[in-house]
Amino acid sequence: MNIKLITLSILSALAITACSSGGGSGDSANASNSYYAIGDVRKSADGEGHFDDARHKIVQATDDSQKTYKKVYDILMTANNSEKQNYTVYGYHNMGSDSEKDMRVVFSAREMPETLPDTLHASYTGKATIEDPTQQNQFLPGTLSLDIENEAVTGSIRLDDNNGALSLAGIYGYMNGRLNPEDSRNFSLFGSVTGSVKGNDVQDGGFYGFVAGPHQEEVVGAVAGELSNGQELQGAFVGKKQ
């Protein structure tokens, strides 16, 4: 079975638009001109570009609408195993069965503004989770440190108990300068990931996510790629402005 992370396809497409970003989701405008957004880490079960979509399956929906995105956000915010902040949250959804689990990270945000400042000077700290490459469907806890300086994003995820560390480097900002309610790729953070998890080096790693809140108070997103032992890299992070 050919497993291919949708993350890498998205990052490749976004790279063409040099120094701009896209991702999450938004539908028709709200009265407040702010939106919900959702994201996940997916994989192809058929090897031909059909990607299982944990974002929608978590609420048994297929449409791209603010109603669906709000449902995803609300479910994650009430889940026992999710990491919650004021505007952002990540959690997990089993894309498999009770006997053959396939846990996927899912993340969401509210108060996604239609526009963001052209540049930002902010530091965020928070929590992260990375799938254990030696135990499928088990996740390793860690901490996030992320800085945005003008349009540059740098950061790190350090796993507890010396289980590894990841470095993040990328860019900040919406594609075309504003959130597109009709585009399912409204990421405002994306870039590359390097490092290792339990001694396994990251290969073709990337991250993507959102800056959320009326004053850019929080960040949320995912990391994905491949590891040198042949396992996939998947995880999520949240952070608050310091």
Short mmCIF file of C-alpha atoms in Angstrom, two decimals:
data_model
loop_
_atom_site.label_atom_id
_atom_site.label_comp_id
_atom_site.label_asym_id
_atom_site.label_seq_id
_atom_site.Cartn_x
_atom_site.Cartn_y
_atom_site.Cartn_z
CA MET A 1 0.00 0.00 0.00
CA ASN A 2 1.47 3.31 -1.09
CA ILE A 3 1.13 5.79 1.78
CA LYS A 4 1.51 9.44 0.81
CA LEU A 5 0.97 12.37 3.15
CA ILE A 6 -1.36 15.03 1.83
CA THR A 7 0.78 17.57 3.67
CA LEU A 8 3.59 17.20 1.20
CA SER A 9 1.26 17.78 -1.74
CA ILE A 10 -0.08 20.93 -0.10
CA LEU A 11 3.36 22.25 0.73
CA SER A 12 4.55 21.62 -2.81
CA ALA A 13 1.59 23.55 -4.20
CA LEU A 14 2.07 26.41 -1.77
CA ALA A 15 5.77 26.67 -2.56
CA ILE A 16 4.83 27.80 -6.06
CA THR A 17 3.23 30.91 -4.56
CA ALA A 18 6.53 31.98 -2.92
CA CYS A 19 6.23 33.75 0.41
CA SER A 20 2.47 33.36 0.77
CA SER A 21 0.29 30.76 2.43
CA GLY A 22 -3.05 28.94 2.31
CA GLY A 23 -4.80 26.10 4.29
CA GLY A 24 -7.64 25.50 6.87
CA SER A 25 -11.07 26.53 5.71
CA GLY A 26 -13.74 29.18 5.67
CA ASP A 27 -17.15 29.56 4.04
CA SER A 28 -19.44 32.54 3.50
CA ALA A 29 -18.67 35.61 5.60
CA ASN A 30 -19.83 36.01 9.18
CA ALA A 31 -21.17 39.28 10.49
CA SER A 32 -17.93 39.67 12.44
CA ASN A 33 -15.75 38.89 9.40
CA SER A 34 -14.05 36.08 11.28
CA TYR A 35 -14.21 32.39 10.59
CA TYR A 36 -13.73 28.86 11.83
CA ALA A 37 -10.98 26.76 10.27
CA ILE A 38 -10.01 23.09 10.40
CA GLY A 39 -7.05 20.93 9.39
CA ASP A 40 -5.66 17.42 9.78
CA VAL A 41 -2.93 15.01 8.73
CA ARG A 42 -4.17 12.60 6.07
CA LYS A 43 -2.82 9.67 4.13
CA SER A 44 -3.81 7.94 0.93
CA ALA A 45 -5.01 4.36 1.28
CA ASP A 46 -5.13 3.72 -2.47
CA GLY A 47 -1.91 5.45 -3.55
CA GLU A 48 -3.77 7.31 -6.29
CA GLY A 49 -4.49 10.63 -4.68
CA HIS A 50 -7.66 9.79 -2.73
CA PHE A 51 -6.99 11.03 0.77
CA ASP A 52 -8.94 9.98 3.85
CA ASP A 53 -10.26 13.18 5.40
CA ALA A 54 -10.28 13.09 9.20
CA ARG A 55 -11.42 16.73 9.36
CA HIS A 56 -14.85 15.89 7.97
CA LYS A 57 -15.19 12.29 9.12
CA ILE A 58 -15.00 13.37 12.74
CA VAL A 59 -18.46 14.94 12.27
CA GLN A 60 -19.64 12.59 9.48
CA ALA A 61 -19.87 15.45 6.99
CA THR A 62 -18.51 16.09 3.51
CA ASP A 63 -19.34 19.73 2.85
CA ASP A 64 -16.96 22.67 3.20
CA SER A 65 -19.02 25.10 5.25
CA GLN A 66 -18.72 27.18 8.38
CA LYS A 67 -21.42 25.02 9.94
CA THR A 68 -19.26 21.91 9.49
CA TYR A 69 -16.11 23.65 10.69
CA LYS A 70 -17.88 24.87 13.83
CA LYS A 71 -19.04 21.30 14.53
CA VAL A 72 -15.45 20.04 14.28
CA TYR A 73 -14.27 22.81 16.61
CA ASP A 74 -17.02 22.12 19.14
CA ILE A 75 -16.36 18.36 19.17
CA LEU A 76 -12.63 18.86 19.71
CA MET A 77 -13.26 21.40 22.48
CA THR A 78 -15.40 18.88 24.40
CA ALA A 79 -13.18 15.82 23.81
CA ASN A 80 -11.35 14.43 26.84
CA ASN A 81 -8.07 13.83 24.98
CA SER A 82 -7.78 17.20 23.20
CA GLU A 83 -5.48 20.14 23.96
CA LYS A 84 -7.60 23.27 24.29
CA GLN A 85 -6.89 27.01 24.28
CA ASN A 86 -9.20 30.02 23.98
CA TYR A 87 -9.35 30.02 20.16
CA THR A 88 -7.54 26.86 19.09
CA VAL A 89 -7.56 23.13 19.79
CA TYR A 90 -6.12 19.85 18.56
CA GLY A 91 -7.31 16.32 19.14
CA TYR A 92 -7.50 12.89 17.54
CA HIS A 93 -9.88 10.85 15.41
CA ASN A 94 -9.77 7.13 14.68
CA MET A 95 -9.96 6.68 10.90
CA GLY A 96 -9.84 2.90 11.30
CA SER A 97 -11.90 0.50 13.38
CA ASP A 98 -11.92 -0.55 17.02
CA SER A 99 -9.80 -3.58 16.13
CA GLU A 100 -7.48 -1.79 13.67
CA LYS A 101 -7.04 1.79 14.77
CA ASP A 102 -5.61 4.58 12.65
CA MET A 103 -5.42 7.68 14.82
CA ARG A 104 -5.17 11.00 12.96
CA VAL A 105 -4.53 14.40 14.48
CA VAL A 106 -7.20 17.02 13.78
CA PHE A 107 -6.95 20.71 14.65
CA SER A 108 -9.28 23.67 14.54
CA ALA A 109 -9.50 27.40 15.24
CA ARG A 110 -12.14 30.07 15.68
CA GLU A 111 -11.86 33.83 15.33
CA MET A 112 -9.89 33.44 12.13
CA PRO A 113 -9.70 37.04 10.86
CA GLU A 114 -10.31 37.82 7.20
CA THR A 115 -7.01 39.70 7.08
CA LEU A 116 -3.80 39.58 9.10
CA PRO A 117 -1.11 42.22 9.68
CA ASP A 118 1.43 42.19 6.85
CA THR A 119 4.15 41.53 9.42
CA LEU A 120 4.04 40.21 12.95
CA HIS A 121 6.40 40.29 15.91
CA ALA A 122 5.26 37.64 18.37
CA SER A 123 6.43 34.64 20.38
CA TYR A 124 4.23 31.68 21.27
CA THR A 125 4.66 28.80 23.68
CA GLY A 126 2.44 25.79 24.20
CA LYS A 127 2.08 22.06 23.86
CA ALA A 128 2.62 19.50 21.12
CA THR A 129 1.98 15.84 20.38
CA ILE A 130 3.93 13.59 18.00
CA GLU A 131 3.05 10.00 17.09
CA ASP A 132 5.47 7.47 18.56
CA PRO A 133 7.37 5.86 15.64
CA THR A 134 7.83 2.69 17.69
CA GLN A 135 4.20 2.34 18.82
CA GLN A 136 1.52 3.07 16.25
CA ASN A 137 -1.44 5.13 17.53
CA GLN A 138 0.49 6.19 20.63
CA PHE A 139 1.56 9.83 20.96
CA LEU A 140 4.49 11.50 22.69
CA PRO A 141 3.90 14.77 24.59
CA GLY A 142 6.09 17.79 24.08
CA THR A 143 6.33 21.58 24.21
CA LEU A 144 6.17 24.20 21.46
CA SER A 145 8.20 27.38 21.10
CA LEU A 146 7.44 29.47 18.00
CA ASP A 147 8.50 32.96 16.89
CA ILE A 148 7.12 35.11 14.09
CA GLU A 149 9.37 37.98 13.06
CA ASN A 150 8.03 40.00 10.13
CA GLU A 151 7.12 37.17 7.71
CA ALA A 152 9.59 34.58 9.01
CA VAL A 153 8.53 31.71 11.26
CA THR A 154 11.00 29.76 13.38
CA GLY A 155 10.31 27.36 16.18
CA SER A 156 10.89 24.06 17.88
CA ILE A 157 9.03 21.13 19.37
CA ARG A 158 10.86 19.39 22.20
CA LEU A 159 9.51 16.02 23.24
CA ASP A 160 9.41 15.04 26.89
CA ASP A 161 11.84 12.46 28.32
CA ASN A 162 14.47 13.24 25.66
CA ASN A 163 12.40 11.54 22.98
CA GLY A 164 13.53 13.98 20.30
CA ALA A 165 13.28 17.51 18.97
CA LEU A 166 11.96 19.13 15.79
CA SER A 167 12.91 22.46 14.23
CA LEU A 168 10.36 24.52 12.27
CA ALA A 169 11.23 27.14 9.65
CA GLY A 170 8.76 28.82 7.32
CA ILE A 171 6.62 31.85 6.54
CA TYR A 172 3.57 33.69 7.86
CA GLY A 173 0.63 35.23 6.00
CA TYR A 174 -2.47 34.38 3.98
CA MET A 175 -2.32 33.53 0.30
CA ASN A 176 -3.20 36.66 -1.68
CA GLY A 177 -3.16 38.69 1.53
CA ARG A 178 -6.52 37.59 2.96
CA LEU A 179 -8.51 34.55 3.99
CA ASN A 180 -10.42 33.17 1.02
CA PRO A 181 -13.81 31.85 2.20
CA GLU A 182 -14.06 29.58 -0.85
CA ASP A 183 -10.59 28.04 -0.49
CA SER A 184 -9.95 25.05 1.78
CA ARG A 185 -6.28 26.01 2.18
CA ASN A 186 -6.23 29.12 4.33
CA PHE A 187 -3.07 28.35 6.26
CA SER A 188 -1.31 31.38 7.64
CA LEU A 189 1.70 29.35 8.82
CA PHE A 190 3.63 26.81 6.80
CA GLY A 191 7.17 25.59 6.21
CA SER A 192 9.62 22.75 6.70
CA VAL A 193 10.42 20.47 9.64
CA THR A 194 13.76 18.85 10.50
CA GLY A 195 14.99 16.89 13.50
CA SER A 196 14.37 13.44 14.91
CA VAL A 197 11.90 11.40 16.98
CA LYS A 198 13.30 8.62 19.13
CA GLY A 199 16.48 8.61 17.03
CA ASN A 200 14.66 8.51 13.68
CA ASP A 201 15.50 11.47 11.43
CA VAL A 202 12.74 13.46 9.75
CA GLN A 203 12.66 13.25 5.94
CA ASP A 204 10.47 15.52 3.78
CA GLY A 205 8.91 17.10 6.87
CA GLY A 206 6.54 20.05 6.85
CA PHE A 207 4.25 22.04 9.11
CA TYR A 208 1.11 24.07 8.44
CA GLY A 209 -1.47 25.84 10.54
CA PHE A 210 -3.24 29.01 11.59
CA VAL A 211 -2.76 32.20 13.54
CA ALA A 212 -6.06 32.78 15.37
CA GLY A 213 -7.76 35.31 17.62
CA PRO A 214 -8.68 38.97 17.06
CA HIS A 215 -5.15 40.04 18.06
CA GLN A 216 -3.23 36.98 16.81
CA GLU A 217 -3.27 35.53 20.35
CA GLU A 218 -2.80 31.87 19.42
CA VAL A 219 -1.36 29.44 16.89
CA VAL A 220 -2.34 25.88 16.02
CA GLY A 221 -1.21 23.43 13.38
CA ALA A 222 0.22 20.08 12.41
CA VAL A 223 3.54 18.51 11.42
CA ALA A 224 3.86 15.67 8.93
CA GLY A 225 6.38 13.83 6.80
CA GLU A 226 8.39 10.65 6.83
CA LEU A 227 10.97 9.23 9.24
CA SER A 228 14.17 7.36 8.46
CA ASN A 229 12.74 4.12 9.86
CA GLY A 230 9.98 4.19 7.24
CA GLN A 231 7.26 5.34 9.60
CA GLU A 232 5.31 8.52 9.01
CA LEU A 233 5.67 11.66 11.06
CA GLN A 234 2.45 13.18 12.28
CA GLY A 235 1.64 15.49 15.13
CA ALA A 236 0.00 18.74 16.21
CA PHE A 237 0.74 21.84 18.26
CA VAL A 238 -0.94 24.82 19.97
CA GLY A 239 0.59 27.95 21.44
CA LYS A 240 -0.32 31.22 23.15
CA LYS A 241 1.30 34.61 22.58
CA GLN A 242 3.71 35.59 25.31
#
